[in-house]
Amino acid sequence: MKVRSSADLGAVIRDRRRQLKLDQAGFARKIGVSRQWVIEIERGHPRAELGLVLRALDALDLTLDATTDEARRQNSGGVDIDAIVAKAKRGGT
Amino acid sequence: MKVRSSADLGAVIRDRRRQLKLDQAGFARKIGVSRQWVIEIERGHPRAELGLVLRALDALDLTLDATTDEARRQNSGGVDIDAIVAKAKRGGT
DNA sequence: AGCATATGTCATCGTTCGCTGACAATCAAA
DNA sequence: TTTGATTGTCAGCGAACGATGACATATGCT
């Protein structure tokens, strides 16, 4: 998922934490912060510490990727399915 | 580039800032922080504010993506073109 | 309903943020 | 070398961080 705001970050963390069936307290212990911190982060606190955020993502097996908009247009998200299919129907690869 | 630590983040920001031919002062003004802040971030300061970091990345036209290790194995570089083409040749979408 | 677990709220406290302003250090070009 | 721009360092200050602990609501299960 794209992370453009601290609210996005909070959503990503909360969703993933629940996927892994961790409660806030266990999650907090795992990354060495207070449960308060988890609450604030998941709420989208914009002034949280970068380092703790990275620790949290790591604990959730989430990796952060920084890419330029152009680079992304060429790769992953922007595969031109229609063109591929059209060519495929014509017998191309 | 993958961002696992604040040092990574600093490197990404510095490289991209230079790509765009911005000096620290201009960059700082653009995102509404002090030049001091830029210096600290590029040095890898781990306790920087999340919100300011996101503003900085935005100003550099950098987008952050949070993905699980598994998800990345399935997607990014690895769109299953063969499967798509095979289905297309059969007349599917 | 009752109970246990999970989540959210509040106040307090020590630490550190990011800003400002002035001053070095570094580097490039004339 | 001298100039100018860029980058790095320092001290001081107000504001906010994150931790702690106690309390208040959910939420879920029998």
Short mmCIF file of C-alpha atoms (C1' of nucleotides) in Angstrom, two decimals:
data_model
loop_
_atom_site.label_atom_id
_atom_site.label_comp_id
_atom_site.label_asym_id
_atom_site.label_seq_id
_atom_site.Cartn_x
_atom_site.Cartn_y
_atom_site.Cartn_z
CA MET A 1 0.00 0.00 0.00
CA LYS A 2 1.09 3.55 -0.70
CA VAL A 3 1.95 5.67 2.30
CA ARG A 4 1.45 9.35 1.67
CA SER A 5 0.29 10.51 5.08
CA SER A 6 0.66 9.55 8.69
CA ALA A 7 -2.94 8.39 8.57
CA ASP A 8 -2.02 5.96 5.81
CA LEU A 9 0.82 4.72 7.92
CA GLY A 10 -1.49 4.21 10.87
CA ALA A 11 -3.92 2.21 8.76
CA VAL A 12 -1.19 0.03 7.31
CA ILE A 13 0.20 -0.73 10.75
CA ARG A 14 -3.15 -1.45 12.31
CA ASP A 15 -4.27 -3.73 9.48
CA ARG A 16 -1.06 -5.67 9.44
CA ARG A 17 -0.96 -5.98 13.22
CA ARG A 18 -4.41 -7.54 13.16
CA GLN A 19 -3.43 -9.81 10.32
CA LEU A 20 -0.70 -11.16 12.56
CA LYS A 21 -3.16 -11.45 15.46
CA LEU A 22 -1.17 -9.21 17.75
CA ASP A 23 -2.82 -7.01 20.34
CA GLN A 24 -1.49 -3.52 20.97
CA ALA A 25 0.28 -4.54 24.15
CA GLY A 26 2.08 -7.47 22.57
CA PHE A 27 2.98 -5.42 19.54
CA ALA A 28 4.31 -2.63 21.75
CA ARG A 29 6.48 -5.05 23.71
CA LYS A 30 7.78 -6.57 20.50
CA ILE A 31 9.09 -3.26 19.21
CA GLY A 32 10.04 -1.80 22.58
CA VAL A 33 7.59 1.05 22.89
CA SER A 34 4.69 1.83 25.15
CA ARG A 35 1.16 0.81 24.32
CA GLN A 36 0.34 4.51 24.22
CA TRP A 37 2.69 4.88 21.32
CA VAL A 38 0.90 2.18 19.36
CA ILE A 39 -2.43 3.87 19.97
CA GLU A 40 -1.09 7.20 18.75
CA ILE A 41 0.57 5.76 15.68
CA GLU A 42 -2.50 3.85 14.59
CA ARG A 43 -4.49 7.01 14.99
CA GLY A 44 -2.14 8.69 12.53
CA HIS A 45 0.02 10.80 14.80
CA PRO A 46 2.13 12.90 12.41
CA ARG A 47 4.92 13.71 14.83
CA ALA A 48 5.98 10.23 15.77
CA GLU A 49 9.63 9.29 15.70
CA LEU A 50 10.94 7.95 12.44
CA GLY A 51 13.10 5.31 14.08
CA LEU A 52 10.26 3.82 16.08
CA VAL A 53 8.08 3.74 12.99
CA LEU A 54 10.75 1.79 11.13
CA ARG A 55 11.06 -0.63 14.03
CA ALA A 56 7.32 -1.13 13.97
CA LEU A 57 7.22 -1.85 10.26
CA ASP A 58 10.11 -4.25 10.61
CA ALA A 59 8.32 -6.11 13.39
CA LEU A 60 5.37 -6.50 11.04
CA ASP A 61 7.56 -7.78 8.21
CA LEU A 62 6.74 -4.72 6.19
CA THR A 63 9.31 -3.16 3.91
CA LEU A 64 9.33 0.43 2.78
CA ASP A 65 10.15 1.37 -0.79
CA ALA A 66 10.85 4.90 -2.01
CA THR A 67 10.27 5.33 -5.73
CA THR A 68 9.85 8.20 -8.13
CA ASP A 69 6.51 8.55 -9.84
CA GLU A 70 8.13 8.05 -13.24
CA ALA A 71 9.89 4.88 -12.16
CA ARG A 72 6.64 3.48 -10.91
CA ARG A 73 4.87 4.28 -14.16
CA GLN A 74 7.35 2.11 -15.98
CA ASN A 75 7.24 -0.82 -13.60
CA SER A 76 5.03 -2.59 -11.09
CA GLY A 77 1.75 -0.76 -10.72
CA GLY A 78 1.45 0.41 -14.28
CA VAL A 79 1.54 -2.71 -16.43
CA ASP A 80 -0.50 -2.02 -19.55
CA ILE A 81 -2.72 -5.08 -19.36
CA ASP A 82 -4.91 -4.02 -22.28
CA ALA A 83 -1.96 -3.73 -24.62
CA ILE A 84 -0.60 -7.08 -23.50
CA VAL A 85 -3.92 -8.82 -23.96
CA ALA A 86 -4.55 -7.21 -27.34
CA LYS A 87 -1.18 -8.34 -28.57
CA ALA A 88 -1.70 -11.78 -27.13
CA LYS A 89 -5.00 -12.22 -28.96
CA ARG A 90 -3.22 -11.39 -32.20
CA GLY A 91 -0.94 -14.31 -31.47
CA GLY A 92 1.98 -12.28 -30.13
CA THR A 93 3.86 -12.89 -26.92
CA MET B 1 15.18 2.02 -3.08
CA LYS B 2 14.34 0.09 0.08
CA VAL B 3 14.23 2.10 3.27
CA ARG B 4 14.99 0.01 6.33
CA SER B 5 16.78 2.56 8.49
CA SER B 6 16.89 6.28 9.03
CA ALA B 7 20.30 6.24 7.37
CA ASP B 8 18.73 4.77 4.25
CA LEU B 9 16.12 7.48 4.35
CA GLY B 10 18.79 10.14 4.62
CA ALA B 11 20.65 8.74 1.64
CA VAL B 12 17.52 8.56 -0.48
CA ILE B 13 16.61 12.14 0.32
CA ARG B 14 20.09 13.49 -0.27
CA ASP B 15 20.51 11.69 -3.58
CA ARG B 16 17.15 12.74 -4.88
CA ARG B 17 17.61 16.34 -3.72
CA ARG B 18 20.82 16.52 -5.69
CA GLN B 19 19.17 14.93 -8.69
CA LEU B 20 16.72 17.80 -8.66
CA LYS B 21 19.55 20.28 -8.20
CA LEU B 22 18.21 21.72 -5.00
CA ASP B 23 20.48 23.03 -2.27
CA GLN B 24 19.63 22.37 1.35
CA ALA B 25 18.29 25.88 1.89
CA GLY B 26 15.97 25.77 -1.10
CA PHE B 27 14.80 22.30 -0.23
CA ALA B 28 14.11 23.34 3.35
CA ARG B 29 12.06 26.32 2.21
CA LYS B 30 10.12 24.14 -0.19
CA ILE B 31 8.97 21.80 2.54
CA GLY B 32 8.70 24.39 5.27
CA VAL B 33 11.45 23.30 7.63
CA SER B 34 14.75 24.77 8.75
CA ARG B 35 17.97 24.01 6.97
CA GLN B 36 19.13 22.41 10.20
CA TRP B 37 16.41 19.85 9.81
CA VAL B 38 17.57 18.92 6.33
CA ILE B 39 21.11 18.48 7.60
CA GLU B 40 19.94 16.20 10.40
CA ILE B 41 17.69 14.12 8.18
CA GLU B 42 20.34 13.57 5.56
CA ARG B 43 22.68 12.49 8.30
CA GLY B 44 20.14 9.84 9.26
CA HIS B 45 18.62 11.30 12.37
CA PRO B 46 16.37 8.52 13.71
CA ARG B 47 14.09 10.68 15.81
CA ALA B 48 12.84 13.02 13.14
CA GLU B 49 9.15 13.71 12.82
CA LEU B 50 7.23 11.39 10.57
CA GLY B 51 5.08 14.17 9.10
CA LEU B 52 8.04 16.27 8.05
CA VAL B 53 9.68 13.26 6.48
CA LEU B 54 6.58 12.59 4.41
CA ARG B 55 6.47 16.22 3.33
CA ALA B 56 10.09 15.98 2.27
CA LEU B 57 9.52 12.86 0.20
CA ASP B 58 6.50 14.44 -1.41
CA ALA B 59 8.50 17.52 -2.34
CA LEU B 60 10.99 15.22 -4.04
CA ASP B 61 8.24 13.36 -5.92
CA LEU B 62 9.04 10.24 -4.01
CA THR B 63 6.31 7.82 -3.03
CA LEU B 64 6.51 5.37 -0.16
CA ASP B 65 5.21 1.84 -0.52
CA ALA B 66 4.71 -0.59 2.37
CA THR B 67 4.66 -4.20 1.28
CA THR B 68 5.00 -7.58 2.91
CA ASP B 69 7.93 -9.69 1.87
CA GLU B 70 5.57 -12.28 0.40
CA ALA B 71 3.57 -9.74 -1.54
CA ARG B 72 6.74 -8.39 -3.05
CA ARG B 73 7.75 -11.85 -4.15
CA GLN B 74 4.47 -12.19 -6.07
CA ASN B 75 4.22 -8.75 -7.62
CA SER B 76 6.69 -5.99 -8.26
CA GLY B 77 9.22 -7.29 -10.70
CA GLY B 78 7.33 -10.47 -11.14
CA VAL B 79 4.03 -9.95 -12.91
CA ASP B 80 3.04 -13.35 -14.28
CA ILE B 81 3.02 -12.39 -17.94
CA ASP B 82 2.92 -15.96 -19.15
CA ALA B 83 -0.30 -16.71 -17.34
CA ILE B 84 -1.89 -13.51 -18.64
CA VAL B 85 -0.86 -14.18 -22.20
CA ALA B 86 -1.95 -17.81 -22.06
CA LYS B 87 -5.38 -16.83 -20.89
CA ALA B 88 -5.56 -14.07 -23.50
CA LYS B 89 -4.80 -16.49 -26.30
CA ARG B 90 -7.70 -18.62 -25.13
CA GLY B 91 -9.94 -15.58 -25.58
CA GLY B 92 -10.18 -14.60 -21.92
CA THR B 93 -9.64 -11.14 -20.52
"C1'" DA C 1 -26.22 -11.19 32.36
"C1'" DG C 2 -21.21 -11.70 33.88
"C1'" DC C 3 -16.34 -11.95 33.13
"C1'" DA C 4 -11.93 -11.36 30.64
"C1'" DT C 5 -9.51 -9.21 27.12
"C1'" DA C 6 -8.58 -5.40 24.27
"C1'" DT C 7 -8.62 -0.67 23.38
"C1'" DG C 8 -8.91 4.31 24.48
"C1'" DT C 9 -8.20 8.39 27.81
"C1'" DC C 10 -5.96 11.27 31.18
"C1'" DA C 11 -2.25 13.67 33.90
"C1'" DT C 12 2.61 13.90 35.06
"C1'" DC C 13 7.51 13.92 34.05
"C1'" DG C 14 12.17 13.85 31.97
"C1'" DT C 15 14.12 14.16 27.45
"C1'" DT C 16 14.64 15.79 22.94
"C1'" DC C 17 12.61 17.85 19.00
"C1'" DG C 18 12.99 21.60 15.46
"C1'" DC C 19 13.79 26.68 15.07
"C1'" DT C 20 16.77 30.62 15.22
"C1'" DG C 21 21.02 33.03 14.50
"C1'" DA C 22 25.70 33.33 14.15
"C1'" DC C 23 29.89 31.24 13.03
"C1'" DA C 24 33.25 27.59 10.77
"C1'" DA C 25 34.51 24.56 7.00
"C1'" DT C 26 34.37 22.97 2.34
"C1'" DC C 27 34.25 23.44 -2.53
"C1'" DA C 28 34.16 25.61 -7.32
"C1'" DA C 29 35.22 28.94 -10.37
"C1'" DA C 30 37.52 33.40 -11.60
"C1'" DT D 1 44.36 33.05 -3.92
"C1'" DT D 2 40.10 35.35 -3.37
"C1'" DT D 3 35.37 35.35 -3.87
"C1'" DG D 4 30.80 33.23 -3.45
"C1'" DA D 5 27.88 29.49 -2.59
"C1'" DT D 6 27.02 25.40 -0.11
"C1'" DT D 7 27.31 22.68 3.79
"C1'" DG D 8 28.29 21.71 8.71
"C1'" DT D 9 28.49 23.11 13.88
"C1'" DC D 10 27.17 25.35 18.06
"C1'" DA D 11 24.15 27.20 22.01
"C1'" DG D 12 19.66 28.59 23.65
"C1'" DC D 13 14.62 28.20 23.77
"C1'" DG D 14 9.69 26.79 23.66
"C1'" DA D 15 6.98 22.92 22.47
"C1'" DA D 16 5.98 18.21 22.14
"C1'" DC D 17 7.65 13.53 22.42
"C1'" DG D 18 7.23 8.94 24.57
"C1'" DA D 19 6.92 6.38 29.18
"C1'" DT D 20 4.27 5.29 33.15
"C1'" DG D 21 0.28 4.14 35.80
"C1'" DA D 22 -4.43 4.38 36.79
"C1'" DC D 23 -8.89 4.57 35.09
"C1'" DA D 24 -12.76 4.24 31.52
"C1'" DT D 25 -14.94 2.02 27.57
"C1'" DA D 26 -15.52 -1.29 24.16
"C1'" DT D 27 -15.52 -6.11 22.44
"C1'" DG D 28 -16.09 -11.03 22.80
"C1'" DC D 29 -17.24 -15.29 24.86
"C1'" DT D 30 -19.91 -18.63 28.03
#
